[in-house]
Short mmCIF file of C-alpha atoms in Angstrom, two decimals:
data_model
loop_
_atom_site.label_atom_id
_atom_site.label_comp_id
_atom_site.label_asym_id
_atom_site.label_seq_id
_atom_site.Cartn_x
_atom_site.Cartn_y
_atom_site.Cartn_z
CA UNK A 1 92.82 30.15 -55.39
CA UNK A 2 95.47 32.64 -53.58
CA UNK A 3 95.65 36.28 -55.11
CA UNK A 4 98.32 38.70 -54.87
CA UNK A 5 98.02 42.27 -55.75
CA UNK A 6 101.06 44.59 -56.03
CA UNK A 7 100.54 48.79 -55.57
CA UNK A 8 102.97 50.53 -56.66
CA UNK A 9 103.35 54.35 -56.10
CA UNK A 10 104.36 56.42 -59.06
CA UNK A 11 107.35 58.56 -59.06
CA UNK A 12 107.18 57.95 -55.06
CA UNK A 13 109.54 61.24 -53.71
CA UNK A 14 108.27 63.62 -56.81
CA UNK A 15 104.65 62.31 -55.75
CA UNK A 16 104.96 63.78 -52.20
CA UNK A 17 106.29 66.41 -53.00
CA UNK A 18 103.70 67.83 -55.48
CA UNK A 19 101.04 66.00 -52.54
CA UNK A 20 101.63 69.15 -50.70
CA UNK A 21 102.69 72.39 -53.51
CA UNK A 22 99.70 72.60 -56.00
CA UNK A 23 101.99 74.37 -58.46
CA UNK A 24 104.59 71.35 -59.01
CA UNK A 25 101.19 69.43 -60.77
CA UNK A 26 102.57 69.76 -64.23
CA UNK A 27 106.06 70.75 -63.83
CA UNK A 28 109.29 68.39 -64.45
CA UNK A 29 110.13 67.35 -60.46
CA UNK A 30 113.31 65.42 -60.02
CA UNK A 31 114.32 64.49 -56.01
CA UNK A 32 118.14 64.24 -55.54
CA UNK A 33 120.19 61.26 -53.58
CA UNK A 34 121.63 62.54 -50.08
CA UNK A 35 124.09 65.18 -50.41
CA UNK A 36 122.55 66.33 -53.55
CA UNK A 37 124.42 63.67 -55.49
CA UNK A 38 121.94 62.27 -58.76
CA UNK A 39 118.15 62.06 -59.60
CA UNK A 40 116.61 59.30 -57.91
CA UNK A 41 112.81 60.14 -58.26
CA UNK A 42 111.72 61.43 -61.88
CA UNK A 43 108.10 62.88 -62.85
CA UNK A 44 106.99 61.86 -66.47
CA UNK A 45 108.16 65.21 -67.32
CA UNK A 46 111.39 64.87 -66.00
CA UNK A 47 111.54 61.37 -67.82
CA UNK A 48 110.56 63.18 -71.08
CA UNK A 49 113.33 65.66 -70.51
CA UNK A 50 115.98 62.76 -71.11
CA UNK A 51 116.60 62.69 -67.30
CA UNK A 52 117.69 59.61 -66.34
CA UNK A 53 117.68 57.94 -62.76
CA UNK A 54 121.36 58.42 -61.28
CA UNK A 55 122.20 61.51 -63.43
CA UNK A 56 124.59 63.42 -61.33
CA UNK A 57 122.81 66.74 -60.60
CA UNK A 58 125.97 69.26 -60.77
CA UNK A 59 126.45 68.13 -64.57
CA UNK A 60 123.01 68.50 -65.82
CA UNK A 61 121.66 71.45 -63.51
CA UNK A 62 123.15 73.94 -66.20
CA UNK A 63 121.97 72.38 -69.02
CA UNK A 64 119.29 74.85 -71.06
CA UNK A 65 116.64 72.42 -71.57
CA UNK A 66 116.43 71.79 -68.04
CA UNK A 67 115.95 75.29 -66.70
CA UNK A 68 112.58 74.62 -65.82
CA UNK A 69 113.06 71.50 -63.48
CA UNK A 70 112.20 71.67 -59.95
CA UNK A 71 114.87 70.06 -58.03
CA UNK A 72 114.43 68.60 -54.51
CA UNK A 73 117.02 67.38 -51.94
CA UNK A 74 115.51 64.18 -50.39
CA UNK A 75 113.21 64.69 -47.59
CA UNK A 76 112.92 61.10 -46.21
CA UNK A 77 110.73 62.28 -42.94
CA UNK A 78 108.26 63.33 -45.50
CA UNK A 79 108.35 60.10 -47.27
CA UNK A 80 108.18 57.73 -44.57
CA UNK A 81 105.22 59.55 -43.37
CA UNK A 82 103.60 59.40 -46.93
CA UNK A 83 104.46 55.94 -47.13
CA UNK A 84 102.87 55.44 -43.61
CA UNK A 85 99.25 56.72 -44.94
CA UNK A 86 99.47 54.83 -47.74
CA UNK A 87 99.57 51.91 -46.10
CA UNK A 88 96.99 52.53 -43.51
CA UNK A 89 94.78 53.49 -46.30
CA UNK A 90 95.22 50.07 -48.11
CA UNK A 91 94.58 48.29 -44.73
CA UNK A 92 91.22 49.65 -44.87
CA UNK A 93 90.38 47.93 -47.92
CA UNK A 94 92.21 44.33 -47.75
CA UNK A 95 93.42 42.04 -44.59
CA UNK A 96 96.82 41.73 -45.11
CA UNK A 97 99.35 43.91 -46.52
CA UNK A 98 103.06 43.83 -46.86
CA UNK A 99 105.21 47.09 -47.26
CA UNK A 100 107.64 45.53 -49.53
CA UNK A 101 109.71 48.65 -50.22
CA UNK A 102 108.49 52.10 -49.14
CA UNK A 103 106.50 52.65 -52.37
CA UNK A 104 105.36 49.29 -52.98
CA UNK A 105 103.38 47.29 -51.22
CA UNK A 106 102.06 43.71 -51.70
CA UNK A 107 98.18 42.81 -51.22
CA UNK A 108 96.53 39.46 -50.23
CA UNK A 109 93.61 39.81 -52.37
CA UNK A 110 92.49 35.85 -51.60
CA UNK A 111 88.89 35.17 -51.10
CA UNK A 112 87.92 39.13 -51.29
CA UNK A 113 84.08 39.25 -52.08
CA UNK A 114 83.07 41.21 -55.41
CA UNK A 115 85.38 42.01 -58.84
CA UNK A 116 88.57 42.25 -58.44
CA UNK A 117 89.36 45.28 -60.69
CA UNK A 118 86.73 47.36 -59.06
CA UNK A 119 87.93 46.78 -55.75
CA UNK A 120 92.06 47.74 -56.98
CA UNK A 121 90.56 50.37 -59.23
CA UNK A 122 88.70 51.88 -55.78
CA UNK A 123 91.90 51.19 -53.71
CA UNK A 124 93.68 53.19 -56.12
CA UNK A 125 91.39 56.13 -56.13
CA UNK A 126 91.32 55.95 -52.54
CA UNK A 127 94.89 55.98 -52.09
CA UNK A 128 95.13 59.22 -54.27
CA UNK A 129 92.22 60.85 -52.74
CA UNK A 130 93.70 60.57 -49.06
CA UNK A 131 97.48 60.84 -50.15
CA UNK A 132 97.51 62.71 -53.28
CA UNK A 133 99.83 60.10 -54.84
CA UNK A 134 98.90 58.31 -57.50
CA UNK A 135 99.41 54.58 -58.19
CA UNK A 136 99.60 51.55 -60.29
CA UNK A 137 97.89 47.82 -59.19
CA UNK A 138 98.70 44.83 -60.90
CA UNK A 139 97.39 41.41 -59.69
CA UNK A 140 97.54 37.65 -60.02
CA UNK A 141 97.95 34.05 -58.45
CA UNK A 142 101.61 34.88 -57.06
CA UNK A 143 103.52 37.55 -55.58
CA UNK A 144 106.06 37.22 -59.07
CA UNK A 145 102.99 37.66 -61.48
CA UNK A 146 101.56 40.38 -59.20
CA UNK A 147 104.96 42.49 -59.58
CA UNK A 148 104.72 42.01 -63.60
CA UNK A 149 101.41 42.87 -63.63
CA UNK A 150 102.47 45.76 -61.78
CA UNK A 151 105.26 46.58 -64.55
CA UNK A 152 102.48 46.18 -67.49
CA UNK A 153 100.29 48.89 -66.02
CA UNK A 154 102.58 51.43 -65.23
CA UNK A 155 104.58 50.54 -68.35
CA UNK A 156 101.46 51.03 -70.70
CA UNK A 157 99.28 54.10 -70.53
CA UNK A 158 96.32 52.25 -71.88
CA UNK A 159 95.83 49.46 -69.32
CA UNK A 160 94.97 52.70 -67.20
CA UNK A 161 96.81 52.02 -64.09
CA UNK A 162 95.51 48.45 -63.73
CA UNK A 163 96.29 44.88 -64.97
CA UNK A 164 95.07 41.33 -64.51
CA UNK A 165 97.14 38.66 -64.82
CA UNK A 166 94.88 35.72 -63.09
CA UNK A 167 94.30 34.50 -66.31
CA UNK A 168 97.03 31.46 -67.78
CA UNK A 169 96.00 32.92 -71.74
CA UNK A 170 96.42 36.44 -71.02
CA UNK A 171 99.70 35.96 -69.15
CA UNK A 172 100.59 33.69 -71.67
CA UNK A 173 100.30 36.71 -74.44
CA UNK A 174 102.57 38.70 -72.33
CA UNK A 175 104.99 36.43 -71.55
CA UNK A 176 105.73 35.96 -75.11
CA UNK A 177 106.02 39.26 -75.74
CA UNK A 178 108.24 40.84 -72.78
CA UNK A 179 111.84 40.34 -72.61
CA UNK A 180 113.10 38.10 -69.43
CA UNK A 181 114.60 40.83 -68.12
CA UNK A 182 111.29 42.55 -66.57
CA UNK A 183 111.35 39.30 -64.42
CA UNK A 184 111.12 40.21 -60.61
CA UNK A 185 114.84 39.41 -59.29
CA UNK A 186 116.61 38.80 -63.09
CA UNK A 187 119.10 41.75 -62.67
CA UNK A 188 121.29 42.85 -65.47
CA UNK A 189 124.33 40.28 -64.93
CA UNK A 190 122.06 37.28 -65.48
CA UNK A 191 120.41 38.26 -68.80
CA UNK A 192 123.54 37.75 -71.12
CA UNK A 193 123.72 34.11 -69.35
CA UNK A 194 120.18 33.39 -70.02
CA UNK A 195 120.41 34.95 -73.32
CA UNK A 196 123.48 32.59 -73.89
CA UNK A 197 120.80 30.16 -72.97
CA UNK A 198 118.41 30.91 -75.72
CA UNK A 199 116.26 32.28 -73.69
CA UNK A 200 115.21 35.75 -73.88
CA UNK A 201 111.48 36.13 -73.37
CA UNK A 202 109.65 35.54 -70.33
CA UNK A 203 107.39 32.40 -72.06
CA UNK A 204 111.13 31.20 -73.18
CA UNK A 205 111.90 31.36 -69.39
CA UNK A 206 109.25 29.47 -67.53
CA UNK A 207 109.25 26.57 -70.19
CA UNK A 208 112.94 26.20 -69.51
CA UNK A 209 114.67 22.56 -68.28
CA UNK A 210 114.68 23.38 -64.67
CA UNK A 211 117.87 21.78 -64.44
CA UNK A 212 119.45 24.65 -67.13
CA UNK A 213 117.70 27.07 -65.22
CA UNK A 214 119.23 26.01 -61.52
CA UNK A 215 122.84 25.63 -63.69
CA UNK A 216 122.51 29.42 -64.26
CA UNK A 217 120.84 31.02 -61.15
CA UNK A 218 120.91 28.07 -58.88
CA UNK A 219 117.04 27.53 -56.57
CA UNK A 220 115.66 31.34 -56.76
CA UNK A 221 115.29 30.00 -60.74
CA UNK A 222 113.57 27.37 -60.51
CA UNK A 223 111.06 28.76 -57.69
CA UNK A 224 110.81 31.93 -59.95
CA UNK A 225 109.32 29.49 -62.93
CA UNK A 226 107.05 28.11 -60.37
CA UNK A 227 105.78 31.22 -59.43
CA UNK A 228 105.60 32.61 -63.16
CA UNK A 229 103.84 29.88 -64.37
CA UNK A 230 101.39 30.22 -61.19
CA UNK A 231 102.26 28.38 -58.42
CA UNK A 232 102.81 30.73 -55.10
CA UNK A 233 106.39 30.03 -53.59
CA UNK A 234 106.58 32.99 -52.08
CA UNK A 235 104.16 33.92 -49.14
CA UNK A 236 103.32 37.27 -47.78
CA UNK A 237 105.40 38.61 -44.87
CA UNK A 238 103.43 41.26 -42.95
CA UNK A 239 106.47 42.76 -41.36
CA UNK A 240 110.26 42.81 -42.02
CA UNK A 241 112.06 40.21 -40.44
CA UNK A 242 114.51 40.89 -37.02
CA UNK A 243 117.25 42.57 -38.54
CA UNK A 244 120.74 40.85 -38.37
CA UNK A 245 122.98 43.89 -39.12
CA UNK A 246 122.28 47.85 -38.86
CA UNK A 247 124.06 50.34 -40.25
CA UNK A 248 124.22 54.28 -40.23
CA UNK A 249 126.63 55.71 -43.05
CA UNK A 250 127.35 58.68 -45.09
CA UNK A 251 128.96 60.52 -47.99
CA UNK A 252 130.33 63.79 -47.08
CA UNK A 253 128.85 67.06 -48.36
CA UNK A 254 132.65 67.93 -48.55
CA UNK A 255 135.52 66.14 -48.11
CA UNK A 256 136.87 65.34 -44.37
CA UNK A 257 140.83 66.20 -43.79
CA UNK A 258 141.24 66.58 -40.54
CA UNK A 259 140.67 63.84 -37.82
CA UNK A 260 138.55 66.20 -35.78
CA UNK A 261 136.31 66.41 -38.05
CA UNK A 262 135.92 62.52 -38.87
CA UNK A 263 135.59 61.79 -34.92
CA UNK A 264 132.79 64.06 -34.63
CA UNK A 265 131.12 62.20 -37.69
CA UNK A 266 131.75 59.07 -36.65
CA UNK A 267 130.03 59.88 -33.10
CA UNK A 268 127.48 60.67 -34.96
CA UNK A 269 126.82 57.96 -36.84
CA UNK A 270 127.16 55.59 -33.71
CA UNK A 271 124.75 57.97 -31.70
CA UNK A 272 122.13 57.32 -34.76
CA UNK A 273 122.59 53.57 -35.44
CA UNK A 274 122.65 53.46 -31.24
CA UNK A 275 119.09 55.35 -31.45
CA UNK A 276 117.58 52.55 -33.87
CA UNK A 277 119.04 50.23 -32.09
CA UNK A 278 117.42 51.33 -29.21
CA UNK A 279 113.94 52.00 -31.04
CA UNK A 280 114.14 48.32 -32.13
CA UNK A 281 114.78 47.10 -28.33
CA UNK A 282 118.07 45.33 -29.36
CA UNK A 283 121.62 45.23 -28.54
CA UNK A 284 124.55 45.16 -30.71
CA UNK A 285 127.66 42.78 -30.15
CA UNK A 286 129.71 44.08 -32.63
CA UNK A 287 130.91 47.24 -34.06
CA UNK A 288 132.85 48.33 -37.25
CA UNK A 289 133.99 51.76 -38.54
CA UNK A 290 135.15 52.25 -41.99
CA UNK A 291 136.76 55.55 -44.14
CA UNK A 292 137.10 55.94 -47.30
CA UNK A 293 138.59 58.59 -50.24
CA UNK A 294 136.53 58.80 -53.19
CA UNK A 295 137.41 55.94 -55.70
CA UNK A 296 136.65 58.35 -58.36
CA UNK A 297 138.68 61.07 -57.83
CA UNK A 298 142.42 58.59 -57.72
CA UNK A 299 144.40 61.15 -58.35
CA UNK A 300 143.81 63.03 -55.20
CA UNK A 301 144.98 59.52 -53.53
CA UNK A 302 143.23 56.67 -52.59
CA UNK A 303 142.67 54.97 -48.95
CA UNK A 304 140.15 52.81 -47.65
CA UNK A 305 139.90 50.83 -44.54
CA UNK A 306 137.91 49.40 -41.82
CA UNK A 307 138.39 47.80 -38.06
CA UNK A 308 136.10 46.12 -36.15
CA UNK A 309 135.67 44.51 -32.70
CA UNK A 310 133.67 42.15 -30.67
CA UNK A 311 132.22 43.87 -27.41
CA UNK A 312 129.75 42.71 -24.73
CA UNK A 313 126.03 43.90 -26.12
CA UNK A 314 125.08 47.11 -25.89
CA UNK A 315 123.01 49.87 -26.90
CA UNK A 316 123.87 52.85 -25.14
CA UNK A 317 125.08 55.71 -27.58
CA UNK A 318 127.87 56.47 -25.52
CA UNK A 319 129.57 52.80 -24.92
CA UNK A 320 129.27 52.44 -28.62
CA UNK A 321 130.84 56.21 -29.50
CA UNK A 322 133.50 54.94 -27.12
CA UNK A 323 134.16 51.69 -29.13
CA UNK A 324 133.77 53.99 -32.55
CA UNK A 325 136.43 56.11 -31.74
CA UNK A 326 138.67 53.62 -30.58
CA UNK A 327 138.67 51.53 -33.68
CA UNK A 328 138.49 54.97 -36.10
CA UNK A 329 141.51 56.08 -34.34
CA UNK A 330 143.16 52.84 -35.76
CA UNK A 331 142.81 52.99 -39.06
CA UNK A 332 142.49 57.22 -39.50
CA UNK A 333 145.56 58.50 -41.72
CA UNK A 334 146.21 62.22 -42.20
CA UNK A 335 146.85 63.91 -46.15
CA UNK A 336 143.61 62.56 -47.54
CA UNK A 337 140.09 63.71 -48.65
CA UNK A 338 137.83 61.35 -46.89
CA UNK A 339 134.35 61.25 -49.19
CA UNK A 340 132.44 58.52 -46.88
CA UNK A 341 132.44 56.42 -43.82
CA UNK A 342 130.01 54.54 -41.38
CA UNK A 343 129.16 52.71 -38.67
CA UNK A 344 127.69 49.22 -38.94
CA UNK A 345 126.40 47.32 -36.04
CA UNK A 346 126.27 43.46 -35.95
CA UNK A 347 125.56 40.53 -33.74
CA UNK A 348 122.21 42.26 -32.90
CA UNK A 349 120.17 40.54 -30.28
CA UNK A 350 116.91 41.60 -27.90
CA UNK A 351 118.12 44.22 -25.65
CA UNK A 352 118.94 43.08 -22.12
CA UNK A 353 120.23 39.39 -22.70
CA UNK A 354 124.23 38.96 -21.30
CA UNK A 355 125.75 36.47 -24.12
CA UNK A 356 128.11 35.56 -21.97
CA UNK A 357 129.01 34.80 -18.07
CA UNK A 358 132.09 37.05 -18.73
CA UNK A 359 130.56 40.30 -19.42
CA UNK A 360 131.45 43.07 -17.76
CA UNK A 361 127.77 44.69 -16.40
CA UNK A 362 127.37 48.12 -18.47
CA UNK A 363 128.94 51.01 -16.89
CA UNK A 364 126.65 53.50 -18.31
CA UNK A 365 123.16 53.76 -17.24
CA UNK A 366 120.17 53.17 -19.30
CA UNK A 367 118.02 55.57 -17.73
CA UNK A 368 120.31 58.43 -19.71
CA UNK A 369 119.31 56.70 -22.68
CA UNK A 370 115.72 56.45 -21.70
CA UNK A 371 115.61 60.38 -20.79
CA UNK A 372 117.51 61.21 -23.96
CA UNK A 373 114.92 59.01 -26.41
CA UNK A 374 111.88 60.61 -24.28
CA UNK A 375 113.52 64.40 -24.72
CA UNK A 376 113.92 63.62 -28.32
CA UNK A 377 110.60 62.10 -28.90
CA UNK A 378 108.81 65.02 -27.23
CA UNK A 379 111.15 67.90 -28.89
CA UNK A 380 112.51 66.91 -31.87
CA UNK A 381 115.28 64.70 -33.11
CA UNK A 382 118.94 65.51 -31.62
CA UNK A 383 116.77 68.21 -29.11
CA UNK A 384 119.76 66.66 -26.57
CA UNK A 385 122.76 64.90 -28.11
CA UNK A 386 126.08 63.57 -27.33
CA UNK A 387 128.45 66.65 -27.91
CA UNK A 388 131.61 64.14 -29.61
CA UNK A 389 128.90 64.46 -32.39
CA UNK A 390 130.08 68.31 -33.26
CA UNK A 391 127.58 71.30 -33.57
CA UNK A 392 128.22 72.39 -36.63
CA UNK A 393 129.36 69.71 -38.66
CA UNK A 394 130.58 71.14 -41.59
CA UNK A 395 131.12 67.13 -43.43
CA UNK A 396 126.76 66.66 -42.96
CA UNK A 397 125.38 65.89 -46.22
CA UNK A 398 124.22 69.19 -48.78
CA UNK A 399 120.36 69.40 -49.07
CA UNK A 400 120.28 73.06 -50.68
CA UNK A 401 116.82 72.20 -52.15
CA UNK A 402 115.31 70.41 -48.93
CA UNK A 403 111.49 71.06 -48.58
CA UNK A 404 109.42 71.29 -45.16
CA UNK A 405 108.48 68.40 -43.00
CA UNK A 406 105.29 68.94 -44.33
CA UNK A 407 103.31 66.28 -42.03
CA UNK A 408 106.07 65.46 -39.40
CA UNK A 409 107.14 68.91 -38.18
CA UNK A 410 104.42 71.20 -36.46
CA UNK A 411 106.74 74.51 -37.86
CA UNK A 412 107.11 73.07 -41.03
CA UNK A 413 103.12 72.07 -42.12
CA UNK A 414 101.58 73.31 -45.60
CA UNK A 415 100.11 76.69 -45.78
CA UNK A 416 96.77 78.03 -46.80
CA UNK A 417 96.44 81.44 -47.84
CA UNK A 418 92.83 82.36 -46.14
CA UNK A 419 90.71 83.94 -49.59
CA UNK B 1 109.29 55.48 -18.64
CA UNK B 2 108.32 54.65 -15.23
CA UNK B 3 106.64 58.16 -14.16
CA UNK B 4 104.49 58.53 -11.24
CA UNK B 5 100.77 58.64 -12.07
CA UNK B 6 98.72 59.08 -9.72
CA UNK B 7 99.21 55.16 -8.56
CA UNK B 8 102.80 53.85 -7.34
CA UNK B 9 102.20 55.97 -4.20
CA UNK B 10 105.54 54.64 -1.18
CA UNK B 11 103.50 55.09 1.78
CA UNK B 12 99.80 55.10 2.00
CA UNK B 13 98.26 52.84 -0.70
CA UNK B 14 96.87 55.15 -3.66
CA UNK B 15 93.34 54.55 -3.75
CA UNK B 16 93.10 55.64 -7.53
CA UNK B 17 95.80 52.80 -8.22
CA UNK B 18 93.11 51.29 -10.54
CA UNK B 19 91.69 54.30 -12.21
CA UNK B 20 94.63 55.70 -13.81
CA UNK B 21 93.35 56.88 -17.68
CA UNK B 22 96.64 59.34 -17.97
CA UNK B 23 96.39 63.23 -19.39
CA UNK B 24 94.56 63.71 -22.39
CA UNK B 25 96.29 63.01 -25.88
CA UNK B 26 94.55 65.66 -28.19
CA UNK B 27 96.50 63.79 -31.19
CA UNK B 28 93.84 60.92 -30.30
CA UNK B 29 91.28 63.73 -30.26
CA UNK B 30 92.07 65.41 -32.92
CA UNK B 31 92.52 61.86 -35.10
CA UNK B 32 95.65 63.23 -36.06
CA UNK B 33 97.19 59.37 -36.60
CA UNK B 34 94.43 59.02 -39.53
CA UNK B 35 96.36 58.56 -42.52
CA UNK B 36 93.46 61.45 -43.75
CA UNK B 37 94.44 63.92 -41.56
CA UNK B 38 96.60 66.76 -42.01
CA UNK B 39 97.58 69.86 -40.23
CA UNK B 40 97.48 73.38 -42.40
CA UNK B 41 98.60 76.80 -41.16
CA UNK B 42 96.36 79.51 -42.06
CA UNK B 43 98.10 83.05 -43.31
CA UNK B 44 95.25 85.82 -43.42
CA UNK B 45 92.23 86.73 -41.68
CA UNK B 46 89.78 86.96 -44.77
CA UNK B 47 88.02 83.93 -42.14
CA UNK B 48 88.15 85.52 -38.63
CA UNK B 49 84.21 85.71 -38.84
CA UNK B 50 83.74 82.11 -38.77
CA UNK B 51 86.51 82.31 -35.73
CA UNK B 52 89.45 81.58 -37.99
CA UNK B 53 92.72 83.64 -37.37
CA UNK B 54 95.76 84.11 -39.05
CA UNK B 55 98.04 81.78 -38.05
CA UNK B 56 95.82 79.22 -36.84
CA UNK B 57 96.42 75.38 -37.71
CA UNK B 58 93.85 74.05 -39.30
CA UNK B 59 92.90 69.82 -39.16
CA UNK B 60 92.61 69.19 -42.65
CA UNK B 61 90.77 65.84 -43.52
CA UNK B 62 91.23 64.28 -47.33
CA UNK B 63 89.09 61.58 -46.88
CA UNK B 64 85.58 63.38 -46.14
CA UNK B 65 82.04 63.96 -48.37
CA UNK B 66 81.78 67.89 -49.08
CA UNK B 67 78.78 69.91 -48.03
CA UNK B 68 77.72 73.18 -49.17
CA UNK B 69 78.76 75.85 -46.58
CA UNK B 70 82.00 74.13 -45.20
CA UNK B 71 85.40 75.40 -44.89
CA UNK B 72 87.49 73.57 -47.46
CA UNK B 73 91.61 73.06 -48.68
CA UNK B 74 92.12 74.65 -52.08
CA UNK B 75 94.35 74.36 -55.04
CA UNK B 76 93.44 77.49 -57.42
CA UNK B 77 96.26 78.38 -60.32
CA UNK B 78 98.67 76.41 -58.02
CA UNK B 79 97.91 77.76 -54.92
CA UNK B 80 96.40 76.57 -51.40
CA UNK B 81 93.94 78.60 -50.40
CA UNK B 82 91.53 78.02 -47.50
CA UNK B 83 87.94 78.75 -49.17
CA UNK B 84 84.33 78.53 -48.41
CA UNK B 85 82.58 75.81 -50.48
CA UNK B 86 79.17 76.14 -51.66
CA UNK B 87 76.71 74.42 -53.95
CA UNK B 88 74.93 76.81 -56.39
CA UNK B 89 73.04 76.44 -59.93
CA UNK B 90 74.37 72.43 -60.33
CA UNK B 91 78.27 73.17 -59.33
CA UNK B 92 80.48 73.19 -56.47
CA UNK B 93 82.16 76.64 -55.81
CA UNK B 94 84.60 78.36 -53.87
CA UNK B 95 84.05 81.35 -51.95
CA UNK B 96 85.90 83.52 -50.24
CA UNK B 97 85.95 84.79 -46.79
CA UNK B 98 85.87 88.78 -47.95
CA UNK B 99 83.25 89.73 -49.79
CA UNK B 100 84.72 91.60 -52.35
CA UNK B 101 85.87 88.61 -54.25
CA UNK B 102 84.17 86.77 -56.85
CA UNK B 103 83.44 82.91 -56.54
CA UNK B 104 85.63 80.16 -58.29
CA UNK B 105 84.44 77.41 -59.89
CA UNK B 106 86.17 73.77 -58.93
CA UNK B 107 86.87 72.49 -61.86
CA UNK B 108 89.53 70.33 -61.95
CA UNK B 109 90.23 70.22 -65.90
CA UNK B 110 91.35 73.99 -64.38
CA UNK B 111 93.33 73.23 -61.66
CA UNK B 112 91.01 74.31 -59.46
CA UNK B 113 90.47 71.39 -57.18
CA UNK B 114 89.32 70.51 -53.12
CA UNK B 115 92.47 69.35 -51.49
CA UNK B 116 90.92 68.51 -48.13
CA UNK B 117 87.98 69.67 -46.00
CA UNK B 118 88.67 71.40 -42.49
CA UNK B 119 87.49 69.53 -39.52
CA UNK B 120 88.84 71.24 -36.77
CA UNK B 121 91.33 74.18 -35.26
CA UNK B 122 94.26 74.22 -33.37
CA UNK B 123 95.28 78.16 -31.50
CA UNK B 124 98.36 78.00 -29.65
CA UNK B 125 98.16 81.08 -28.30
CA UNK B 126 94.90 82.91 -28.09
#
């Protein structure tokens, strides 16, 4: 019988910050989204103070009861490296691991010797010892059941971080008592429609007529029913499929009002997107650029537009900056306060394959990009960069509470006092 | 990058062409790709007698077994410390490199934990 596990890191971003700052151990910690906008990760202590996901920092920061909260800007280089460490530890104990998100991984536990609960407990202990990140593990015969088991392990302290849903009778007991909204893939919009059909609990969902479910949520719903009955439909995939599109977009730290600042920002996004393309050895054959004002401040005037063009496949930063800048010029309007912009690349294909006979050979030499990537790998991101991407970058996102990159920047590693 | 490594000579064929090993990679030597390896910068010189100076970068490992006499990275009262670990009277103790300080007993319930053991040291400008 197949057995899938799902291991989920508790308040992952906060736990990464705590790993390197023991003084945070019992303090409420909150990590904010890009631009220090809103809460995206909270420790149990922060949840206990009433901080919700998505709470805007500038609205709650001065509340007296939150004066002890430790706020952090999101430090993605740190989180990516810690996710890599968690993944590697897992691979030492199970043969196949699927990194489903930065903080959740599916495990293939099929046919492993010994007691599964013991093994999962040992895996949790090892992950915590090596990465300092606490986790919960749930397991069962399908991925959807493993996901639900994980939710139960996390939600109920008495489970002590583990939940085994391999037994059908155990499963049915939980199904009868859990709302259908706890099922993986059943989002807020589907819940009222399911309730309208008399489906409130997971048990009711599993027992519902597949024809009815198909009407409400198409074939995915029918598959989900099968998964919850214990018939595996979703397989483990060890890495993400080749992507179809790639984007680099940002909210600006302060609104952009001048064309030259926006040109800098867009050139920066194009350069970053091109760098990601080259890292994946892909070319893009379609470029689009968008800019928009803040939709929540329409009294300041509202404008949003985008432009796109098909081009000869390339991953050259200079070519893509040129194309993006031309697109920006077509959509730019003076007199607005722009809050967000981005560059999206599509029609991705393996690098170096010319798509048609009539494509011009690249004017820009790939050697320059190779050299730029090599220098930046060695001396750090943007050690050299196209000047069009700006120097001062007044528009750059606010990251006022950024911790050091403890594991990826040699000048920023954790410090220990010789005692 | 197509760099010359002692192999692709233009005139006389390199007799070493089949024996290219490349430069020494210190991240391999220090095993930095292991998930349990973390660099930690030392501040202070109380362990200079053991060859650890202010500004050194220690390679700390979080997977290992602890042994008496080993240098460890420890957390005590919310601070990160470099200390010597010693087993005495059935307990682990953090011992200072400076004899004037009393040892601290390792006790996770009192927030005195061992974070990692020290496996190597890197000194940039000796």
